[in-house]
């Protein structure tokens, strides 16, 4: 019906997709308000370099919280109430917040404040809210922000890449002078993992492996709320490793990718997709892993745990909750985690404490897996003494999978993890996944930039006058052009170089140009 702010440009295709994704697509008898989220591919999205403010934010934000150029996130507040004045007997409306930031907690909390007002007062309410949001400071990783809206101040800390993994969020500060007292959000994005994973706690190991390997997974849920929470919980369980595959917290039969995902002529894509329409049981039954869950209910007891079943048992109509897969885990189950969570249930431990336990377990598991890879890739970096000022920096040595696997004998995950199992098999399978590719590219890019930075340092400390003594004008001009190019690259790519190093190299360039004949000086200055 309307888009705020007015100048926000959406294509017709994007508008249609947002409309379909903003409503439950199968009968939901539940009346009242529900919240869920979706993720939408942007056709013809601008290249990342087209958004310079993204660069500053993305450099400092954790990988999982970076702004995405190619996708929108949609956060939905849907209301369905009986209303005899309406043709269908119901009032059904959704307010959707669209962003390129995956701040599910912040935006859903914001909608809880705005949506009920909007359904009462309509457009003027949105105008007022947008004016307030326009005044908000940009999200800067590491900063605590106070965000005023509708008489409330939301206080939230934006996570940073340098935060210690697994530490609890920094205690919010500067509250004493804020009136009214702020609504403090413990996290912009973390879900209540314990609640989301309740029916599958005994299979957490298997789900972690499937996510690590980027396997295609369908989550079949009774509502968009359960589907989107489960998908987001799954994608978060690899932190601090980035989940590099596609994911759709909520997906409908009207989606433009529907044909792509349901075709049987090729293997299913590497994606986790959340659905609610029973029709998908038939169209996606060729997928290798299907997780069917019921409504999530918090109770004082460990909820009934779903069973792992063969895919052939997937009934078209009355499908019981379960994990339908023939996957055999590489690692043995961790009994201690389940015992600790059970003890927590018996002691009536708050859900956030249970979630913290679960998050810590998954973090330690991922770190045990990734640390040997980090050690090995660090050993491929050339030695610092091999970097000399007047030669191109040496190359990073290639990643050889077999060499890495040999290194596991004395520096493998067994040093930090008690879990037994076929770690080698898990690594071999990981090498074929988009998550390995994404991790390797990111590390290789960082190491290349580090080499560039070290080379600039070496140049800034060299004796340039001595080098120039026996060089021809052509060689000297060539050096000037190369050094200039290096400086431009260092500034554009924000290389980890001290400002004084860059200034010293700039000074060198001026010194060299000053030693050349005037006609050449004029050309180079021009």
Short mmCIF file of C-alpha atoms in Angstrom, two decimals:
data_model
loop_
_atom_site.label_atom_id
_atom_site.label_comp_id
_atom_site.label_asym_id
_atom_site.label_seq_id
_atom_site.Cartn_x
_atom_site.Cartn_y
_atom_site.Cartn_z
CA UNK A 1 0.00 0.00 0.00
CA UNK A 2 2.79 2.42 0.81
CA UNK A 3 6.56 2.68 1.07
CA UNK A 4 8.42 4.95 3.45
CA UNK A 5 10.61 6.86 2.83
CA UNK A 6 9.03 7.77 -0.53
CA UNK A 7 12.36 8.01 -2.35
CA UNK A 8 13.27 4.39 -1.56
CA UNK A 9 13.43 2.69 -4.97
CA UNK A 10 12.15 -0.87 -5.30
CA UNK A 11 11.65 -2.67 -8.60
CA UNK A 12 8.19 -4.09 -9.32
CA UNK A 13 9.64 -7.60 -8.95
CA UNK A 14 11.06 -6.74 -5.50
CA UNK A 15 7.71 -5.24 -4.42
CA UNK A 16 5.83 -8.37 -5.49
CA UNK A 17 8.32 -10.64 -3.70
CA UNK A 18 8.12 -8.57 -0.51
CA UNK A 19 4.29 -8.75 -0.61
CA UNK A 20 4.29 -12.56 -0.90
CA UNK A 21 6.95 -12.95 1.81
CA UNK A 22 5.07 -10.69 4.23
CA UNK A 23 2.17 -13.08 4.83
CA UNK A 24 1.92 -16.68 6.03
CA UNK A 25 1.49 -18.72 2.83
CA UNK A 26 -0.42 -21.62 4.34
CA UNK A 27 -3.52 -21.49 6.50
CA UNK A 28 -2.65 -20.12 9.92
CA UNK A 29 -5.65 -20.28 12.18
CA UNK A 30 -3.84 -18.27 14.85
CA UNK A 31 -5.26 -14.83 15.50
CA UNK A 32 -3.25 -11.93 16.84
CA UNK A 33 0.23 -10.67 16.06
CA UNK A 34 3.20 -12.66 14.76
CA UNK A 35 6.74 -11.68 13.79
CA UNK A 36 9.15 -13.34 11.39
CA UNK A 37 11.87 -12.48 8.90
CA UNK A 38 12.95 -13.23 5.34
CA UNK A 39 15.92 -12.65 3.03
CA UNK A 40 15.46 -11.56 -0.55
CA UNK A 41 17.86 -11.66 -3.50
CA UNK A 42 18.22 -8.25 -5.18
CA UNK A 43 18.25 -8.65 -8.96
CA UNK A 44 20.97 -6.50 -10.53
CA UNK A 45 22.27 -5.34 -7.14
CA UNK A 46 25.09 -2.75 -7.28
CA UNK A 47 28.64 -4.03 -6.86
CA UNK A 48 29.96 -3.75 -3.27
CA UNK A 49 32.38 -1.00 -4.38
CA UNK A 50 29.37 1.15 -5.33
CA UNK A 51 28.55 1.70 -1.63
CA UNK A 52 31.67 3.31 -0.06
CA UNK A 53 30.09 3.64 3.41
CA UNK A 54 29.69 -0.16 3.42
CA UNK A 55 33.48 -0.52 3.18
CA UNK A 56 34.19 1.29 6.46
CA UNK A 57 31.46 -0.61 8.32
CA UNK A 58 32.25 -4.03 6.78
CA UNK A 59 35.96 -3.77 7.61
CA UNK A 60 35.22 -3.50 11.33
CA UNK A 61 32.02 -5.55 11.68
CA UNK A 62 32.06 -9.32 12.39
CA UNK A 63 31.82 -11.24 9.09
CA UNK A 64 28.31 -12.50 9.88
CA UNK A 65 27.01 -8.94 10.44
CA UNK A 66 28.37 -7.29 7.30
CA UNK A 67 26.05 -5.30 5.06
CA UNK A 68 25.08 -7.37 2.04
CA UNK A 69 25.06 -5.74 -1.38
CA UNK A 70 23.11 -8.54 -3.09
CA UNK A 71 20.33 -9.19 -0.54
CA UNK A 72 17.69 -7.40 1.48
CA UNK A 73 16.51 -8.62 4.88
CA UNK A 74 12.82 -8.17 5.61
CA UNK A 75 11.47 -8.02 9.17
CA UNK A 76 7.71 -8.59 9.35
CA UNK A 77 5.04 -7.75 11.91
CA UNK A 78 1.78 -9.45 10.81
CA UNK A 79 -1.61 -8.86 12.43
CA UNK A 80 -4.67 -11.03 11.87
CA UNK A 81 -7.85 -10.24 13.83
CA UNK A 82 -11.57 -10.85 13.26
CA UNK A 83 -13.25 -7.85 11.69
CA UNK A 84 -16.81 -8.14 10.33
CA UNK A 85 -16.45 -4.90 8.32
CA UNK A 86 -13.86 -6.58 6.10
CA UNK A 87 -14.94 -8.59 3.06
CA UNK A 88 -13.14 -11.75 4.26
CA UNK A 89 -14.18 -11.27 7.89
CA UNK A 90 -10.59 -10.61 9.01
CA UNK A 91 -8.24 -7.67 9.26
CA UNK A 92 -4.90 -8.90 7.86
CA UNK A 93 -1.98 -6.55 7.48
CA UNK A 94 1.82 -6.60 7.66
CA UNK A 95 4.30 -3.87 8.41
CA UNK A 96 7.71 -4.74 6.97
CA UNK A 97 11.06 -3.16 7.71
CA UNK A 98 13.58 -3.67 4.87
CA UNK A 99 17.32 -3.39 5.54
CA UNK A 100 20.67 -4.67 4.33
CA UNK A 101 21.71 -5.29 7.94
CA UNK A 102 21.03 -8.64 9.65
CA UNK A 103 20.08 -7.04 13.02
CA UNK A 104 17.11 -9.31 13.70
CA UNK A 105 16.73 -8.39 17.40
CA UNK A 106 17.01 -4.66 16.94
CA UNK A 107 14.58 -4.47 14.04
CA UNK A 108 12.01 -6.87 15.52
CA UNK A 109 12.09 -4.88 18.80
CA UNK A 110 11.62 -1.69 16.78
CA UNK A 111 8.60 -3.21 15.00
CA UNK A 112 7.06 -4.18 18.35
CA UNK A 113 7.00 -0.45 19.17
CA UNK A 114 5.93 0.87 15.76
CA UNK A 115 3.50 -1.71 14.32
CA UNK A 116 0.68 -1.57 16.94
CA UNK A 117 0.69 2.25 16.63
CA UNK A 118 0.74 2.07 12.85
CA UNK A 119 -2.29 -0.27 12.72
CA UNK A 120 -4.20 2.33 14.81
CA UNK A 121 -2.99 5.62 13.33
CA UNK A 122 -1.69 4.61 9.88
CA UNK A 123 0.42 6.91 7.72
CA UNK A 124 1.16 9.89 10.02
CA UNK A 125 2.70 7.46 12.52
CA UNK A 126 5.18 6.15 9.88
CA UNK A 127 6.14 9.67 8.85
CA UNK A 128 6.97 10.59 12.45
CA UNK A 129 8.94 7.38 13.00
CA UNK A 130 10.95 7.81 9.77
CA UNK A 131 11.85 11.38 10.79
CA UNK A 132 13.22 10.04 14.10
CA UNK A 133 15.13 7.15 12.46
CA UNK A 134 16.68 9.65 10.01
CA UNK A 135 18.41 11.26 12.99
CA UNK A 136 19.96 8.02 14.22
CA UNK A 137 23.76 7.81 14.04
CA UNK A 138 25.20 5.25 11.59
CA UNK A 139 26.09 1.87 13.14
CA UNK A 140 29.78 1.93 14.10
CA UNK A 141 31.19 -1.44 15.25
CA UNK A 142 32.27 -1.29 18.91
CA UNK A 143 29.99 1.65 19.81
CA UNK A 144 26.96 1.72 22.09
CA UNK A 145 24.13 3.68 20.45
CA UNK A 146 21.07 5.35 21.96
CA UNK A 147 18.26 5.29 19.40
CA UNK A 148 15.18 7.41 20.26
CA UNK A 149 11.85 6.37 18.74
CA UNK A 150 8.25 7.05 19.85
CA UNK A 151 9.21 8.23 23.32
CA UNK A 152 11.47 5.23 23.98
CA UNK A 153 15.26 5.09 23.74
CA UNK A 154 16.58 1.76 22.44
CA UNK A 155 20.12 1.19 23.66
CA UNK A 156 22.25 -1.32 21.81
CA UNK A 157 25.92 -2.10 21.21
CA UNK A 158 27.10 -2.74 17.64
CA UNK A 159 29.46 -5.77 17.71
CA UNK A 160 32.98 -5.39 16.35
CA UNK A 161 35.38 -7.84 14.70
CA UNK A 162 37.87 -7.36 17.54
CA UNK A 163 35.40 -8.43 20.25
CA UNK A 164 36.64 -11.52 22.05
CA UNK A 165 34.71 -14.51 20.69
CA UNK A 166 32.26 -15.97 23.19
CA UNK A 167 32.51 -13.11 25.66
CA UNK A 168 29.25 -11.71 26.94
CA UNK A 169 28.23 -8.36 25.45
CA UNK A 170 29.89 -5.41 27.17
CA UNK A 171 27.70 -4.11 29.96
CA UNK A 172 25.78 -1.15 28.60
CA UNK A 173 27.05 2.12 29.99
CA UNK A 174 25.92 5.75 30.35
CA UNK A 175 22.42 4.93 31.53
CA UNK A 176 22.32 7.22 34.53
CA UNK A 177 21.55 10.39 32.55
CA UNK A 178 18.93 8.88 30.25
CA UNK A 179 15.29 9.54 31.08
CA UNK A 180 13.10 7.61 30.51
CA UNK A 181 15.30 4.59 31.28
CA UNK A 182 16.37 3.03 27.96
CA UNK A 183 15.13 -0.24 26.53
CA UNK A 184 18.46 -2.13 26.63
CA UNK A 185 18.87 -4.91 24.05
CA UNK A 186 21.54 -7.46 25.07
CA UNK A 187 22.39 -8.07 21.38
CA UNK A 188 21.47 -6.66 17.96
CA UNK A 189 21.27 -10.09 16.38
CA UNK A 190 21.61 -13.09 18.71
CA UNK A 191 18.55 -15.33 18.99
CA UNK A 192 17.50 -17.43 21.95
CA UNK A 193 19.36 -20.51 20.64
CA UNK A 194 18.13 -22.80 23.37
CA UNK A 195 14.49 -22.05 22.52
CA UNK A 196 15.09 -22.38 18.75
CA UNK A 197 16.97 -25.69 19.02
CA UNK A 198 14.75 -27.22 21.73
CA UNK A 199 13.36 -30.14 19.68
CA UNK A 200 16.77 -31.00 18.13
CA UNK A 201 19.21 -30.57 21.04
CA UNK A 202 20.42 -34.18 20.88
CA UNK A 203 21.23 -33.72 17.16
CA UNK A 204 23.08 -30.40 17.48
CA UNK A 205 26.32 -32.11 16.42
CA UNK A 206 24.79 -33.39 13.19
CA UNK A 207 23.24 -30.01 12.36
CA UNK A 208 26.57 -28.25 13.01
CA UNK A 209 28.31 -30.65 10.59
CA UNK A 210 25.63 -30.17 7.91
CA UNK A 211 25.99 -26.38 8.20
CA UNK A 212 29.82 -26.57 8.18
CA UNK A 213 29.70 -28.60 4.95
CA UNK A 214 27.18 -26.25 3.33
CA UNK A 215 24.68 -29.07 2.74
CA UNK A 216 21.22 -28.29 1.24
CA UNK A 217 18.66 -28.32 4.10
CA UNK A 218 14.91 -27.74 4.13
CA UNK A 219 13.32 -26.62 7.40
CA UNK A 220 9.59 -27.45 7.35
CA UNK A 221 7.78 -25.56 10.08
CA UNK A 222 4.20 -24.82 11.15
CA UNK A 223 4.64 -21.02 10.85
CA UNK A 224 6.95 -18.40 9.31
CA UNK A 225 8.07 -17.48 12.86
CA UNK A 226 9.37 -20.99 13.62
CA UNK A 227 10.81 -21.40 10.12
CA UNK A 228 12.74 -18.09 10.14
CA UNK A 229 14.02 -18.53 13.70
CA UNK A 230 15.26 -22.07 13.02
CA UNK A 231 17.04 -21.06 9.77
CA UNK A 232 18.71 -18.04 11.44
CA UNK A 233 19.72 -20.20 14.43
CA UNK A 234 21.30 -22.75 12.06
CA UNK A 235 23.26 -20.12 10.11
CA UNK A 236 24.56 -18.62 13.38
CA UNK A 237 25.98 -21.87 14.76
CA UNK A 238 29.28 -21.64 12.83
CA UNK A 239 30.43 -18.36 14.41
CA UNK A 240 33.13 -17.03 14.16
CA UNK A 241 33.37 -18.84 10.79
CA UNK A 242 31.24 -17.16 8.16
CA UNK A 243 28.40 -19.22 6.68
CA UNK A 244 29.05 -18.56 2.97
CA UNK A 245 26.05 -20.33 1.40
CA UNK A 246 22.66 -18.89 0.60
CA UNK A 247 19.83 -19.05 3.15
CA UNK A 248 16.13 -18.16 3.12
CA UNK A 249 14.55 -17.90 6.59
CA UNK A 250 11.11 -18.03 4.95
CA UNK A 251 10.34 -19.09 1.39
CA UNK A 252 7.04 -19.32 -0.50
CA UNK A 253 5.84 -21.02 -3.68
CA UNK A 254 5.58 -17.57 -5.32
CA UNK A 255 9.32 -16.92 -5.05
CA UNK A 256 11.19 -16.32 -8.32
CA UNK A 257 13.71 -19.03 -7.32
CA UNK A 258 10.96 -21.62 -6.77
CA UNK A 259 11.71 -23.43 -10.07
CA UNK A 260 15.47 -23.36 -9.41
CA UNK A 261 15.03 -25.08 -6.01
CA UNK A 262 12.39 -27.63 -6.98
CA UNK A 263 13.91 -28.90 -10.24
CA UNK A 264 15.06 -32.52 -10.19
CA UNK A 265 17.35 -32.21 -13.22
CA UNK A 266 20.24 -30.95 -11.07
CA UNK A 267 21.41 -31.36 -7.48
CA UNK A 268 19.77 -29.02 -4.92
CA UNK A 269 21.80 -25.81 -4.34
CA UNK A 270 23.88 -25.17 -1.18
CA UNK A 271 21.17 -23.41 0.77
CA UNK A 272 19.10 -23.62 3.95
CA UNK A 273 15.50 -22.84 3.15
CA UNK A 274 12.60 -22.42 5.60
CA UNK A 275 9.09 -23.30 4.39
CA UNK A 276 5.60 -23.68 5.86
CA UNK A 277 3.42 -24.74 2.93
CA UNK A 278 2.77 -28.55 3.01
CA UNK A 279 3.04 -28.48 -0.80
CA UNK A 280 6.84 -28.33 -0.34
CA UNK A 281 6.89 -31.83 1.20
CA UNK A 282 6.16 -33.14 -2.27
CA UNK A 283 8.25 -30.71 -4.33
CA UNK A 284 11.37 -30.82 -2.14
CA UNK A 285 11.39 -34.49 -1.14
CA UNK A 286 14.48 -35.09 -3.37
CA UNK A 287 16.54 -32.81 -1.09
CA UNK A 288 19.08 -34.74 1.02
CA UNK A 289 18.23 -33.29 4.46
CA UNK A 290 14.77 -32.26 5.66
CA UNK A 291 14.16 -31.01 9.18
CA UNK A 292 10.51 -31.08 10.16
CA UNK A 293 9.66 -29.23 13.39
CA UNK A 294 6.46 -28.48 15.31
CA UNK A 295 5.51 -25.35 17.27
CA UNK A 296 8.23 -24.22 19.69
CA UNK A 297 6.88 -24.25 23.22
CA UNK A 298 8.97 -23.41 26.24
CA UNK A 299 8.18 -25.83 29.02
CA UNK A 300 9.84 -26.84 32.26
CA UNK A 301 10.93 -30.13 30.73
CA UNK A 302 13.20 -31.23 27.89
CA UNK A 303 10.79 -31.20 24.95
CA UNK A 304 10.31 -34.37 22.96
CA UNK A 305 13.41 -34.78 20.78
CA UNK A 306 12.83 -35.49 17.10
CA UNK A 307 14.24 -38.71 15.64
CA UNK A 308 16.54 -39.14 12.64
CA UNK A 309 14.56 -40.99 9.95
CA UNK A 310 15.14 -42.28 6.43
CA UNK A 311 14.07 -39.94 3.61
CA UNK A 312 11.76 -42.67 2.28
CA UNK A 313 9.66 -42.22 5.45
CA UNK A 314 8.73 -38.68 4.38
CA UNK A 315 4.94 -38.96 4.02
CA UNK A 316 3.33 -36.45 1.73
CA UNK A 317 0.59 -35.43 4.12
CA UNK A 318 1.00 -36.30 7.74
CA UNK A 319 4.74 -35.90 8.19
CA UNK A 320 5.86 -36.36 11.78
CA UNK A 321 8.58 -34.06 13.17
CA UNK A 322 12.04 -35.49 12.53
CA UNK A 323 15.34 -35.10 10.66
CA UNK A 324 14.87 -36.96 7.39
CA UNK A 325 18.37 -37.77 6.10
CA UNK A 326 20.77 -40.62 5.40
CA UNK A 327 23.74 -38.52 6.61
CA UNK A 328 26.20 -40.26 8.95
CA UNK A 329 28.09 -37.87 11.24
CA UNK A 330 31.90 -37.80 11.15
CA UNK A 331 32.18 -36.98 14.87
CA UNK A 332 30.72 -38.83 17.85
CA UNK A 333 27.90 -37.28 19.83
CA UNK A 334 28.76 -35.03 22.76
CA UNK A 335 26.86 -36.46 25.74
CA UNK A 336 28.22 -33.86 28.21
CA UNK A 337 26.41 -30.95 26.53
CA UNK A 338 23.02 -32.66 26.78
CA UNK A 339 23.69 -33.54 30.44
CA UNK A 340 24.54 -29.93 31.26
CA UNK A 341 21.44 -28.60 29.48
CA UNK A 342 19.25 -31.19 31.23
CA UNK A 343 20.69 -30.16 34.58
CA UNK A 344 19.85 -26.56 33.65
CA UNK A 345 16.23 -27.52 32.93
CA UNK A 346 15.94 -29.34 36.27
CA UNK A 347 17.40 -26.32 38.08
CA UNK A 348 15.07 -23.97 36.17
CA UNK A 349 18.02 -22.07 34.74
CA UNK A 350 16.91 -19.05 32.62
CA UNK A 351 16.77 -19.65 28.87
CA UNK A 352 19.48 -17.03 28.17
CA UNK A 353 21.93 -18.96 30.40
CA UNK A 354 21.14 -22.21 28.54
CA UNK A 355 21.58 -20.35 25.23
CA UNK A 356 24.97 -19.04 26.37
CA UNK A 357 26.03 -22.63 27.21
CA UNK A 358 24.92 -23.83 23.80
CA UNK A 359 26.58 -20.92 21.99
CA UNK A 360 29.83 -21.49 23.88
CA UNK A 361 29.78 -25.22 22.98
CA UNK A 362 29.26 -24.46 19.27
CA UNK A 363 31.94 -21.75 19.35
CA UNK A 364 34.50 -24.11 20.92
CA UNK A 365 33.63 -26.81 18.39
CA UNK A 366 34.09 -24.40 15.44
CA UNK A 367 37.33 -23.04 16.91
CA UNK A 368 38.74 -26.55 17.43
CA UNK A 369 38.00 -27.22 13.76
CA UNK A 370 39.32 -23.91 12.40
CA UNK A 371 42.48 -23.32 14.53
CA UNK A 372 44.56 -26.01 12.71
CA UNK A 373 43.52 -24.41 9.39
CA UNK A 374 44.56 -20.96 10.68
CA UNK A 375 47.94 -22.32 11.84
CA UNK A 376 48.60 -24.00 8.51
CA UNK A 377 47.62 -21.00 6.36
CA UNK A 378 49.81 -18.72 8.51
CA UNK A 379 52.79 -21.00 7.70
CA UNK A 380 52.31 -20.25 3.96
CA UNK A 381 53.22 -16.58 4.45
CA UNK A 382 56.75 -15.68 3.17
CA UNK A 383 59.32 -14.78 5.85
CA UNK A 384 59.66 -11.09 6.60
CA UNK A 385 63.36 -11.10 5.71
CA UNK A 386 62.46 -12.25 2.18
CA UNK A 387 60.71 -8.91 1.57
CA UNK A 388 63.15 -6.46 -0.02
CA UNK A 389 62.36 -2.90 -1.15
CA UNK A 390 63.30 -3.11 -4.86
CA UNK A 391 61.73 -6.44 -5.77
CA UNK A 392 58.06 -7.40 -5.93
CA UNK A 393 57.00 -9.07 -2.65
CA UNK A 394 57.28 -12.90 -2.71
CA UNK A 395 54.15 -14.98 -3.34
CA UNK A 396 52.07 -16.70 -0.65
CA UNK A 397 52.72 -20.45 -0.99
CA UNK A 398 49.79 -22.57 -2.30
CA UNK A 399 47.43 -24.36 0.11
CA UNK A 400 48.12 -28.09 -0.27
CA UNK A 401 45.34 -30.18 1.27
CA UNK A 402 47.50 -33.26 1.81
CA UNK A 403 50.22 -31.23 3.59
CA UNK A 404 47.54 -29.76 5.83
CA UNK A 405 46.08 -33.19 6.65
CA UNK A 406 49.60 -34.45 7.56
CA UNK A 407 50.03 -31.49 9.95
CA UNK A 408 46.97 -32.70 11.91
CA UNK A 409 48.93 -35.56 13.46
CA UNK A 410 50.72 -33.19 15.84
CA UNK A 411 48.49 -30.06 15.67
CA UNK A 412 44.97 -31.31 15.07
CA UNK A 413 41.61 -30.55 16.73
CA UNK A 414 42.28 -33.28 19.31
CA UNK A 415 44.46 -30.73 21.17
CA UNK A 416 41.46 -28.53 22.00
CA UNK A 417 38.45 -30.81 21.60
CA UNK A 418 37.49 -33.99 23.45
CA UNK A 419 35.27 -35.23 20.62
CA UNK A 420 36.46 -38.37 18.90
CA UNK A 421 35.61 -39.31 15.35
CA UNK A 422 36.79 -39.01 11.76
CA UNK A 423 38.16 -35.45 11.79
CA UNK A 424 40.20 -36.14 8.61
CA UNK A 425 37.06 -37.19 6.73
CA UNK A 426 35.29 -34.04 7.92
CA UNK A 427 38.14 -31.81 6.66
CA UNK A 428 38.24 -33.59 3.29
CA UNK A 429 34.50 -33.01 2.84
CA UNK A 430 34.84 -29.39 4.08
CA UNK A 431 37.40 -28.67 1.33
CA UNK A 432 34.60 -29.22 -1.22
CA UNK A 433 32.20 -26.76 0.45
CA UNK A 434 31.53 -23.05 -0.26
CA UNK A 435 32.43 -22.37 3.39
CA UNK A 436 36.04 -23.48 2.82
CA UNK A 437 36.22 -21.45 -0.37
CA UNK A 438 34.88 -18.34 1.40
CA UNK A 439 37.24 -18.76 4.37
CA UNK A 440 40.29 -19.34 2.14
CA UNK A 441 39.57 -16.33 -0.12
CA UNK A 442 39.11 -14.05 2.89
CA UNK A 443 42.38 -15.21 4.52
CA UNK A 444 44.31 -15.05 1.24
CA UNK A 445 43.09 -11.48 0.67
CA UNK A 446 44.14 -10.45 4.20
CA UNK A 447 47.60 -12.05 3.79
CA UNK A 448 48.15 -10.38 0.39
CA UNK A 449 47.32 -7.01 1.95
CA UNK A 450 49.71 -7.72 4.84
CA UNK A 451 52.49 -8.49 2.32
CA UNK A 452 51.77 -5.22 0.48
CA UNK A 453 51.94 -3.36 3.79
CA UNK A 454 55.27 -4.99 4.77
CA UNK A 455 56.68 -4.14 1.32
CA UNK A 456 55.73 -0.46 1.76
CA UNK A 457 57.43 -0.49 5.18
CA UNK A 458 60.59 -1.94 3.61
CA UNK A 459 60.53 0.78 0.88
CA UNK A 460 60.02 3.56 3.46
CA UNK A 461 63.11 2.40 5.38
CA UNK A 462 65.37 1.97 2.31
CA UNK A 463 68.14 4.31 1.19
CA UNK A 464 66.57 5.69 -1.98
CA UNK A 465 69.43 8.02 -2.93
CA UNK A 466 71.96 5.16 -2.94
CA UNK A 467 69.61 3.11 -5.14
CA UNK A 468 69.26 5.96 -7.67
CA UNK A 469 73.01 6.45 -8.19
CA UNK A 470 73.49 4.04 -11.07
CA UNK A 471 69.94 4.03 -12.49
CA UNK A 472 68.79 5.43 -15.84
CA UNK A 473 66.00 8.02 -16.14
CA UNK A 474 63.67 5.36 -17.53
CA UNK A 475 64.18 3.14 -14.45
CA UNK A 476 63.68 6.13 -12.11
CA UNK A 477 60.46 7.24 -13.84
CA UNK A 478 59.25 3.63 -13.72
CA UNK A 479 59.89 3.57 -9.95
CA UNK A 480 57.95 6.83 -9.44
CA UNK A 481 54.92 5.40 -11.29
CA UNK A 482 55.08 2.13 -9.35
CA UNK A 483 55.36 3.86 -5.97
CA UNK A 484 52.44 6.15 -6.79
CA UNK A 485 50.32 3.15 -7.75
CA UNK A 486 51.26 1.45 -4.45
CA UNK A 487 50.22 4.53 -2.45
CA UNK A 488 46.86 4.79 -4.22
CA UNK A 489 46.22 1.09 -3.60
CA UNK A 490 47.23 1.35 0.06
CA UNK A 491 44.72 4.17 0.63
CA UNK A 492 41.90 2.63 -1.44
CA UNK A 493 42.21 -0.80 0.16
CA UNK A 494 42.88 0.62 3.65
CA UNK A 495 46.01 -1.53 3.97
CA UNK A 496 47.28 -2.05 7.53
CA UNK A 497 50.08 0.56 7.11
CA UNK A 498 51.04 3.40 9.46
CA UNK A 499 50.24 6.88 8.14
CA UNK A 500 53.89 7.98 8.70
CA UNK A 501 55.06 5.17 6.39
CA UNK A 502 52.78 6.43 3.62
CA UNK A 503 53.95 10.02 4.17
CA UNK A 504 57.59 8.94 4.03
CA UNK A 505 57.00 7.16 0.70
CA UNK A 506 55.22 10.32 -0.63
CA UNK A 507 58.28 12.34 0.38
CA UNK A 508 60.55 9.85 -1.44
CA UNK A 509 58.50 10.32 -4.61
CA UNK A 510 58.94 14.10 -4.37
CA UNK A 511 62.71 13.69 -3.75
CA UNK A 512 63.11 11.39 -6.76
CA UNK A 513 61.08 13.72 -9.05
CA UNK A 514 63.20 16.67 -7.81
CA UNK A 515 66.37 14.91 -9.03
CA UNK A 516 65.10 14.57 -12.61
CA UNK A 517 65.40 17.09 -15.50
CA UNK A 518 62.74 19.83 -15.53
CA UNK A 519 60.83 18.55 -18.57
CA UNK A 520 60.36 15.15 -16.89
CA UNK A 521 59.44 16.84 -13.59
CA UNK A 522 56.66 18.77 -15.36
CA UNK A 523 55.26 15.59 -16.94
CA UNK A 524 55.31 13.64 -13.64
CA UNK A 525 53.75 16.52 -11.67
CA UNK A 526 51.09 16.85 -14.33
#
